[in-house]
C-alpha positions as a Python dict, from the first residue, in 0.01 Angstrom:
ca = {
    (1, 'X'): (0, 0, 0),
    (2, 'X'): (2, -287, -265),
    (3, 'X'): (-287, -236, -506),
    (4, 'X'): (-477, -358, -837),
    (5, 'X'): (-771, -260, -1049),
    (6, 'X'): (-1011, -554, -1125),
    (7, 'X'): (-1341, -626, -1263),
    (8, 'X'): (-1548, -756, -972),
    (9, 'X'): (-1769, -1078, -1067),
    (10, 'X'): (-2099, -1163, -958),
    (11, 'X'): (-2088, -1450, -682),
    (12, 'X'): (-2255, -1709, -939),
    (13, 'X'): (-1975, -1653, -1168),
    (14, 'X'): (-1722, -1666, -866),
    (15, 'X'): (-1889, -1987, -755),
    (16, 'X'): (-1886, -2129, -1146),
    (17, 'X'): (-1480, -2063, -1145),
    (18, 'X'): (-1429, -2228, -822),
    (19, 'X'): (-1642, -2542, -946),
    (20, 'X'): (-1442, -2534, -1270),
    (21, 'X'): (-1121, -2557, -1111),
    (22, 'X'): (-1234, -2830, -852),
    (23, 'X'): (-1131, -3119, -1112),
    (24, 'X'): (-747, -2975, -1130),
    (25, 'X'): (-720, -2958, -741),
    (26, 'X'): (-553, -3306, -706),
    (27, 'X'): (-314, -3281, -1008),
    (28, 'X'): (-32, -3054, -885),
    (29, 'X'): (83, -2815, -606),
    (30, 'X'): (-141, -2513, -683),
    (31, 'X'): (-247, -2222, -467),
    (32, 'X'): (-613, -2181, -547),
    (33, 'X'): (-797, -1851, -556),
    (34, 'X'): (-1033, -1852, -270),
    (35, 'X'): (-1420, -1818, -416),
    (36, 'X'): (-1461, -1476, -267),
    (37, 'X'): (-1154, -1347, -411),
    (38, 'X'): (-1195, -1409, -770),
    (39, 'X'): (-1186, -1141, -1003),
    (40, 'X'): (-1063, -1006, -1356),
    (41, 'X'): (-720, -830, -1283),
    (42, 'X'): (-746, -504, -1499),
    (43, 'X'): (-401, -373, -1382),
    (44, 'X'): (-183, -477, -1088),
    (45, 'X'): (-32, -125, -950),
    (46, 'X'): (190, -299, -723),
    (47, 'X'): (335, -58, -403),
    (48, 'X'): (197, 278, -431),
    (49, 'X'): (163, 560, -197),
    (50, 'X'): (-200, 672, -61),
    (51, 'X'): (-186, 995, -283),
    (52, 'X'): (-150, 774, -606),
    (53, 'X'): (-404, 551, -453),
    (54, 'X'): (-648, 860, -395),
    (55, 'X'): (-573, 944, -775),
    (56, 'X'): (-654, 611, -886),
    (57, 'X'): (-949, 558, -707),
    (58, 'X'): (-1128, 883, -867),
    (59, 'X'): (-1042, 719, -1213),
    (60, 'X'): (-1176, 372, -1121),
    (61, 'X'): (-1518, 543, -1020),
    (62, 'X'): (-1589, 571, -1391),
    (63, 'X'): (-1810, 586, -1542),
    (64, 'X'): (-1790, 258, -1728),
    (65, 'X'): (-1965, 96, -2023),
    (66, 'X'): (-2242, -177, -1992),
    (67, 'X'): (-2062, -511, -2085),
    (68, 'X'): (-2201, -880, -2137),
    (69, 'X'): (-1934, -1123, -2053),
    (70, 'X'): (-1907, -1482, -2034),
    (71, 'X'): (-1655, -1733, -1885),
    (72, 'X'): (-1550, -1981, -2083),
    (73, 'X'): (-1253, -2242, -2148),
    (74, 'X'): (-955, -2314, -1943),
    (75, 'X'): (-596, -2218, -1980),
    (76, 'X'): (-228, -2157, -1868),
    (77, 'X'): (33, -1917, -1859),
    (78, 'X'): (299, -1999, -2020),
    (79, 'X'): (74, -2116, -2312),
    (80, 'X'): (310, -2477, -2338),
    (81, 'X'): (510, -2665, -2077),
    (82, 'X'): (448, -2649, -1707),
    (83, 'X'): (190, -2405, -1609),
    (84, 'X'): (274, -2101, -1347),
    (85, 'X'): (-77, -1985, -1373),
    (86, 'X'): (-423, -2179, -1432),
    (87, 'X'): (-692, -1938, -1567),
    (88, 'X'): (-1060, -1950, -1724),
    (89, 'X'): (-1136, -1742, -2017),
    (90, 'X'): (-1365, -1462, -2091),
    (91, 'X'): (-1574, -1388, -2392),
    (92, 'X'): (-1814, -1124, -2492),
    (93, 'X'): (-1746, -761, -2487),
    (94, 'X'): (-1396, -814, -2407),
    (95, 'X'): (-1306, -522, -2627),
    (96, 'X'): (-1459, -255, -2391),
    (97, 'X'): (-1307, -473, -2067),
    (98, 'X'): (-953, -387, -2260),
    (99, 'X'): (-1045, -23, -2297),
    (100, 'X'): (-1101, -3, -1975),
    (101, 'X'): (-768, -182, -1836),
    (102, 'X'): (-598, 51, -2096),
    (103, 'X'): (-761, 338, -1951),
    (104, 'X'): (-659, 266, -1595),
    (105, 'X'): (-290, 191, -1732),
    (106, 'X'): (-271, 524, -1913),
    (107, 'X'): (-359, 695, -1575),
    (108, 'X'): (-93, 509, -1382),
    (109, 'X'): (175, 552, -1622),
    (110, 'X'): (65, 937, -1601),
    (111, 'X'): (125, 911, -1203),
    (112, 'X'): (471, 782, -1256),
    (113, 'X'): (416, 416, -1230),
    (114, 'X'): (591, 207, -1493),
    (115, 'X'): (361, 72, -1772),
    (116, 'X'): (215, -264, -1827),
    (117, 'X'): (461, -456, -2010),
    (118, 'X'): (200, -748, -2132),
    (119, 'X'): (-84, -730, -2362),
    (120, 'X'): (-418, -739, -2168),
    (121, 'X'): (-536, -1088, -2192),
    (122, 'X'): (-895, -1095, -2017),
    (123, 'X'): (-887, -1395, -1759),
    (124, 'X'): (-1003, -1505, -1451),
    (125, 'X'): (-699, -1628, -1230),
    (126, 'X'): (-823, -2003, -1092),
    (127, 'X'): (-458, -2076, -923),
    (128, 'X'): (-79, -2028, -894),
    (129, 'X'): (120, -2326, -956),
    (130, 'X'): (384, -2343, -646),
    (131, 'X'): (633, -2607, -814),
    (132, 'X'): (652, -2790, -1156),
    (133, 'X'): (511, -3098, -965),
    (134, 'X'): (223, -3239, -1168),
    (135, 'X'): (282, -2972, -1439),
    (136, 'X'): (221, -3205, -1713),
    (137, 'X'): (-75, -3348, -1548),
    (138, 'X'): (-213, -3015, -1521),
    (139, 'X'): (-146, -2894, -1882),
    (140, 'X'): (-331, -3210, -2010),
    (141, 'X'): (-640, -3119, -1781),
    (142, 'X'): (-624, -2759, -1917),
    (143, 'X'): (-619, -2861, -2263),
    (144, 'X'): (-909, -3094, -2214),
    (145, 'X'): (-1118, -2802, -2105),
    (146, 'X'): (-1006, -2553, -2335),
    (147, 'X'): (-1355, -2489, -2474),
    (148, 'X'): (-1562, -2579, -2161),
    (149, 'X'): (-1837, -2324, -2064),
    (150, 'X'): (-1754, -2220, -1696),
    (151, 'X'): (-2046, -1949, -1640),
    (152, 'X'): (-2327, -1817, -1856),
    (153, 'X'): (-2350, -1484, -1994),
    (154, 'X'): (-2351, -1184, -1728),
    (155, 'X'): (-2344, -821, -1710),
    (156, 'X'): (-2045, -677, -1554),
    (157, 'X'): (-2112, -485, -1269),
    (158, 'X'): (-1817, -298, -1081),
    (159, 'X'): (-1466, -198, -1161),
    (160, 'X'): (-1280, -196, -807),
    (161, 'X'): (-947, -34, -681),
    (162, 'X'): (-824, -303, -415),
    (163, 'X'): (-542, -303, -179),
    (164, 'X'): (-395, -649, -121),
    (165, 'X'): (-266, -745, 215),
    (166, 'X'): (-82, -1060, 280),
    (167, 'X'): (-152, -1173, 619),
    (168, 'X'): (-53, -1483, 805),
    (169, 'X'): (-382, -1643, 714),
    (170, 'X'): (-358, -1530, 330),
    (171, 'X'): (-446, -1249, 141),
    (172, 'X'): (-707, -991, 234),
    (173, 'X'): (-831, -772, -29),
    (174, 'X'): (-975, -446, 82),
    (175, 'X'): (-1191, -226, -140),
    (176, 'X'): (-1060, 139, -168),
    (177, 'X'): (-1301, 261, -463),
    (178, 'X'): (-1557, 130, -684),
    (179, 'X'): (-1736, 254, -1035),
    (180, 'X'): (-2065, 114, -1173),
    (181, 'X'): (-2069, -47, -1535),
    (182, 'X'): (-2352, 63, -1746),
    (183, 'X'): (-2417, 402, -1612),
}
């Protein structure tokens, strides 16, 4: 099963992120994240067996610290040139969020998964570019919104282990386990 761990975002924050992406929708060939699926990925786990998923589910259940976060600014990966991923940035208690991502990565490695190669960069993925078509326009638009407030501060609520299934009508996320923040 293909899995990832994520911070679930409140509905209003997901809506604000989708609205922040709206001005970019005509500028390139992008697969945009569905509003209901917008989240903060803490660790992509890839294909794992059910026993590994069960062990990670126990970890995801926490407890996790209370965190106040806000979504601000748009960005892209890679940082310069034609974008492959368009995102909104996170501010606030990002050190606590990074510690959660690190804990999940440590357990994943103990369970035999490869360590995360990239440093944790807290962000909300808005879309993935399918081709470089419109890349220069997207890059300019992202630069113009680098400091734009996207969503007001919010309390982080849940860390979730999801199974991701690719179906003919798109990705479907199924919650396997969750832990509350602030307990």
